[in-house]
Amino acid sequence: PGNYQRQGKTLLLLHGWMGDKNEWEEVVMSLIDTLPEDWQIVAIDLPGHGEAPIINSERYQSVRGALGMEHLSSFVDDDILESGLSIEHMAAAVLNSVIKDPTIQHLDAICGYSLGGRVALSMSRAFATQTSEIKETAPLIDTDTKLILLGSDPGMLLDRKHKNVQE
């Protein structure tokens, strides 16, 4: 995960479909100026996006086979959910990744847009139902964890903010 601060509370940022953690850079710079200093901001690539490993799925296997690219199997991380790209599997993969960061003890807020918003909701539901896939990550999320769900690219927020300042 890309950590932008290392203190106190943690805000996890999840990008949308076909995006990556870098989409949050401008927002992070604005948040660093706005949030209290005890907040740590973490942006992570969802599985199969950005620098995250490719998830092995039946469809992925079919495409790879059709293109004669079987040799790419060595690039698939076998520890990451080979059963598919469901929202629930992505949520479990994110939680399993985040819990490995020793600077993150708890997720105080999760902000996501598009696919990232759906993954955030799934992470919250997984906590509520305590599914077996997330039992080890249970301390990360609790009833105090806030969800911030955006309907569009976070850069749109900055564009609006800049327009309002200029007007």
mmCIF file of C-alpha atoms in Angstrom:
data_model
loop_
_atom_site.group_PDB
_atom_site.id
_atom_site.type_symbol
_atom_site.label_atom_id
_atom_site.label_comp_id
_atom_site.label_asym_id
_atom_site.label_seq_id
_atom_site.Cartn_x
_atom_site.Cartn_y
_atom_site.Cartn_z
ATOM 1 C CA PRO A 1 0.000 0.000 0.000
ATOM 2 C CA GLY A 2 1.089 3.568 -0.647
ATOM 3 C CA ASN A 3 1.257 5.387 2.690
ATOM 4 C CA TYR A 4 1.234 9.171 2.602
ATOM 5 C CA GLN A 5 1.452 9.715 6.390
ATOM 6 C CA ARG A 6 2.287 7.396 9.273
ATOM 7 C CA GLN A 7 0.343 8.322 12.375
ATOM 8 C CA GLY A 8 -2.859 7.687 14.358
ATOM 9 C CA LYS A 9 -6.051 7.143 12.392
ATOM 10 C CA THR A 10 -6.162 5.552 8.950
ATOM 11 C CA LEU A 11 -8.124 6.475 5.832
ATOM 12 C CA LEU A 12 -8.032 3.811 3.089
ATOM 13 C CA LEU A 13 -8.628 5.015 -0.488
ATOM 14 C CA LEU A 14 -9.925 2.558 -3.102
ATOM 15 C CA HIS A 15 -9.950 3.469 -6.804
ATOM 16 C CA GLY A 16 -12.495 2.559 -9.455
ATOM 17 C CA TRP A 17 -12.595 0.007 -12.264
ATOM 18 C CA MET A 18 -9.494 0.051 -14.500
ATOM 19 C CA GLY A 19 -7.878 2.705 -12.296
ATOM 20 C CA ASP A 20 -5.035 2.575 -9.808
ATOM 21 C CA LYS A 21 -3.957 4.141 -6.521
ATOM 22 C CA ASN A 22 -2.306 7.058 -8.344
ATOM 23 C CA GLU A 23 -5.746 8.482 -9.184
ATOM 24 C CA TRP A 24 -5.898 9.699 -5.590
ATOM 25 C CA GLU A 25 -2.665 11.764 -5.646
ATOM 26 C CA GLU A 26 -4.274 15.208 -5.966
ATOM 27 C CA VAL A 27 -6.980 14.328 -3.456
ATOM 28 C CA VAL A 28 -4.333 13.057 -1.024
ATOM 29 C CA MET A 29 -2.406 16.325 -1.305
ATOM 30 C CA SER A 30 -5.593 18.231 -0.511
ATOM 31 C CA LEU A 31 -6.448 15.886 2.382
ATOM 32 C CA ILE A 32 -2.963 16.218 3.885
ATOM 33 C CA ASP A 33 -3.589 19.971 4.089
ATOM 34 C CA THR A 34 -7.107 19.488 5.472
ATOM 35 C CA LEU A 35 -7.135 16.485 7.817
ATOM 36 C CA PRO A 36 -5.663 16.621 11.325
ATOM 37 C CA GLU A 37 -2.060 15.410 11.528
ATOM 38 C CA ASP A 38 -2.998 12.177 13.299
ATOM 39 C CA TRP A 39 -4.500 10.770 10.072
ATOM 40 C CA GLN A 40 -2.573 8.319 7.883
ATOM 41 C CA ILE A 41 -3.785 8.147 4.265
ATOM 42 C CA VAL A 42 -3.327 4.870 2.402
ATOM 43 C CA ALA A 43 -4.118 4.299 -1.278
ATOM 44 C CA ILE A 44 -3.985 0.712 -2.512
ATOM 45 C CA ASP A 45 -4.261 -0.923 -5.932
ATOM 46 C CA LEU A 46 -7.224 -3.281 -6.137
ATOM 47 C CA PRO A 47 -6.399 -6.841 -7.256
ATOM 48 C CA GLY A 48 -5.647 -6.966 -10.966
ATOM 49 C CA HIS A 49 -5.122 -3.184 -11.181
ATOM 50 C CA GLY A 50 -2.033 -0.987 -11.149
ATOM 51 C CA GLU A 51 0.893 -2.728 -9.462
ATOM 52 C CA ALA A 52 -1.272 -5.409 -7.805
ATOM 53 C CA PRO A 53 -0.836 -9.005 -8.959
ATOM 54 C CA ILE A 54 -3.127 -10.394 -11.624
ATOM 55 C CA ILE A 55 -5.809 -12.649 -10.212
ATOM 56 C CA ASN A 56 -6.123 -16.033 -11.825
ATOM 57 C CA SER A 57 -9.667 -16.636 -13.042
ATOM 58 C CA GLU A 58 -11.281 -18.968 -15.559
ATOM 59 C CA ARG A 59 -11.839 -16.080 -17.975
ATOM 60 C CA TYR A 60 -8.227 -14.929 -17.533
ATOM 61 C CA GLN A 61 -7.034 -18.491 -18.235
ATOM 62 C CA SER A 62 -9.197 -18.665 -21.388
ATOM 63 C CA VAL A 63 -7.933 -15.354 -22.770
ATOM 64 C CA ARG A 64 -4.350 -16.241 -21.967
ATOM 65 C CA GLY A 65 -4.742 -19.637 -23.680
ATOM 66 C CA ALA A 66 -6.373 -18.108 -26.771
ATOM 67 C CA LEU A 67 -3.469 -15.675 -27.080
ATOM 68 C CA GLY A 68 -0.879 -18.403 -26.596
ATOM 69 C CA MET A 69 0.364 -16.806 -23.378
ATOM 70 C CA GLU A 70 0.374 -19.811 -21.021
ATOM 71 C CA HIS A 71 3.916 -18.902 -19.930
ATOM 72 C CA LEU A 72 2.481 -15.952 -17.968
ATOM 73 C CA SER A 73 1.208 -18.295 -15.270
ATOM 74 C CA SER A 74 4.376 -17.669 -13.271
ATOM 75 C CA PHE A 75 3.228 -14.048 -12.802
ATOM 76 C CA VAL A 76 -0.014 -15.043 -11.066
ATOM 77 C CA ASP A 77 0.169 -14.819 -7.284
ATOM 78 C CA ASP A 78 -1.171 -18.199 -6.140
ATOM 79 C CA ASP A 79 -1.879 -16.826 -2.663
ATOM 80 C CA ILE A 80 -4.428 -14.411 -4.076
ATOM 81 C CA LEU A 81 -7.860 -15.850 -4.583
ATOM 82 C CA GLU A 82 -7.677 -18.004 -7.667
ATOM 83 C CA SER A 83 -11.422 -18.505 -7.673
ATOM 84 C CA GLY A 84 -12.287 -15.302 -9.499
ATOM 85 C CA LEU A 85 -12.718 -11.573 -9.460
ATOM 86 C CA SER A 86 -15.835 -11.216 -7.345
ATOM 87 C CA ILE A 87 -16.296 -8.112 -5.224
ATOM 88 C CA GLU A 88 -16.124 -10.282 -2.104
ATOM 89 C CA HIS A 89 -12.804 -11.796 -3.177
ATOM 90 C CA MET A 90 -11.404 -8.341 -3.908
ATOM 91 C CA ALA A 91 -12.519 -7.160 -0.456
ATOM 92 C CA ALA A 92 -10.802 -10.126 1.196
ATOM 93 C CA ALA A 93 -7.632 -9.535 -0.850
ATOM 94 C CA VAL A 94 -7.560 -5.835 0.139
ATOM 95 C CA LEU A 95 -8.045 -6.658 3.817
ATOM 96 C CA ASN A 96 -5.362 -9.353 3.674
ATOM 97 C CA SER A 97 -2.975 -6.900 2.041
ATOM 98 C CA VAL A 98 -3.676 -4.026 4.428
ATOM 99 C CA ILE A 99 -3.309 -6.134 7.565
ATOM 100 C CA LYS A 100 0.287 -6.907 6.542
ATOM 101 C CA ASP A 101 1.211 -3.223 6.940
ATOM 102 C CA PRO A 102 2.460 -2.831 10.530
ATOM 103 C CA THR A 103 1.545 0.879 10.558
ATOM 104 C CA ILE A 104 -2.156 0.082 10.116
ATOM 105 C CA GLN A 105 -3.917 -1.063 13.264
ATOM 106 C CA HIS A 106 -7.466 -0.072 12.320
ATOM 107 C CA LEU A 107 -9.317 1.405 9.352
ATOM 108 C CA ASP A 108 -11.117 4.464 10.683
ATOM 109 C CA ALA A 109 -12.511 5.375 7.255
ATOM 110 C CA ILE A 110 -12.661 3.724 3.839
ATOM 111 C CA CYS A 111 -13.304 5.884 0.792
ATOM 112 C CA GLY A 112 -14.010 4.328 -2.575
ATOM 113 C CA TYR A 113 -15.560 5.253 -5.869
ATOM 114 C CA SER A 114 -17.058 3.010 -8.517
ATOM 115 C CA LEU A 115 -15.567 -0.479 -8.048
ATOM 116 C CA GLY A 116 -13.669 0.755 -4.977
ATOM 117 C CA GLY A 117 -16.965 1.791 -3.399
ATOM 118 C CA ARG A 118 -18.419 -1.658 -3.962
ATOM 119 C CA VAL A 119 -15.298 -3.257 -2.492
ATOM 120 C CA ALA A 120 -15.580 -0.949 0.557
ATOM 121 C CA LEU A 121 -19.218 -2.003 1.063
ATOM 122 C CA SER A 122 -18.212 -5.649 0.767
ATOM 123 C CA MET A 123 -15.456 -5.130 3.347
ATOM 124 C CA SER A 124 -18.042 -3.644 5.700
ATOM 125 C CA ARG A 125 -20.494 -6.502 5.073
ATOM 126 C CA ALA A 126 -17.717 -9.047 5.621
ATOM 127 C CA PHE A 127 -17.043 -7.500 9.030
ATOM 128 C CA ALA A 128 -20.745 -7.607 9.912
ATOM 129 C CA THR A 129 -21.090 -11.279 8.964
ATOM 130 C CA GLN A 130 -17.553 -12.308 10.048
ATOM 131 C CA THR A 131 -17.011 -14.520 7.012
ATOM 132 C CA SER A 132 -14.199 -17.038 7.293
ATOM 133 C CA GLU A 133 -12.135 -15.231 4.634
ATOM 134 C CA ILE A 134 -11.724 -12.154 6.830
ATOM 135 C CA LYS A 135 -11.558 -13.556 10.379
ATOM 136 C CA GLU A 136 -7.823 -12.771 10.565
ATOM 137 C CA THR A 137 -8.461 -9.191 9.449
ATOM 138 C CA ALA A 138 -11.334 -8.571 11.883
ATOM 139 C CA PRO A 139 -9.482 -5.942 13.971
ATOM 140 C CA LEU A 140 -9.181 -3.646 10.941
ATOM 141 C CA ILE A 141 -12.876 -2.836 10.649
ATOM 142 C CA ASP A 142 -15.532 -2.343 13.293
ATOM 143 C CA THR A 143 -18.782 -0.473 13.792
ATOM 144 C CA ASP A 144 -16.840 2.804 14.096
ATOM 145 C CA THR A 145 -15.289 2.467 10.615
ATOM 146 C CA LYS A 146 -16.797 5.127 8.349
ATOM 147 C CA LEU A 147 -17.568 4.455 4.693
ATOM 148 C CA ILE A 148 -17.306 7.283 2.159
ATOM 149 C CA LEU A 149 -18.735 6.240 -1.179
ATOM 150 C CA LEU A 150 -18.280 8.444 -4.227
ATOM 151 C CA GLY A 151 -20.239 8.197 -7.458
ATOM 152 C CA SER A 152 -17.423 9.415 -9.698
ATOM 153 C CA ASP A 153 -13.681 9.876 -10.041
ATOM 154 C CA PRO A 154 -12.227 11.672 -6.995
ATOM 155 C CA GLY A 155 -10.531 14.186 -9.299
ATOM 156 C CA MET A 156 -13.994 15.562 -10.050
ATOM 157 C CA LEU A 157 -14.180 16.734 -6.427
ATOM 158 C CA LEU A 158 -11.046 18.808 -6.861
ATOM 159 C CA ASP A 159 -12.290 20.239 -10.151
ATOM 160 C CA ARG A 160 -15.446 21.451 -8.387
ATOM 161 C CA LYS A 161 -13.450 22.825 -5.478
ATOM 162 C CA HIS A 162 -11.154 24.754 -7.840
ATOM 163 C CA LYS A 163 -14.128 26.115 -9.824
ATOM 164 C CA ASN A 164 -15.809 27.334 -6.635
ATOM 165 C CA VAL A 165 -12.589 29.049 -5.505
ATOM 166 C CA GLN A 166 -12.152 30.772 -8.884
ATOM 167 C CA GLU A 167 -15.764 32.028 -9.008
#
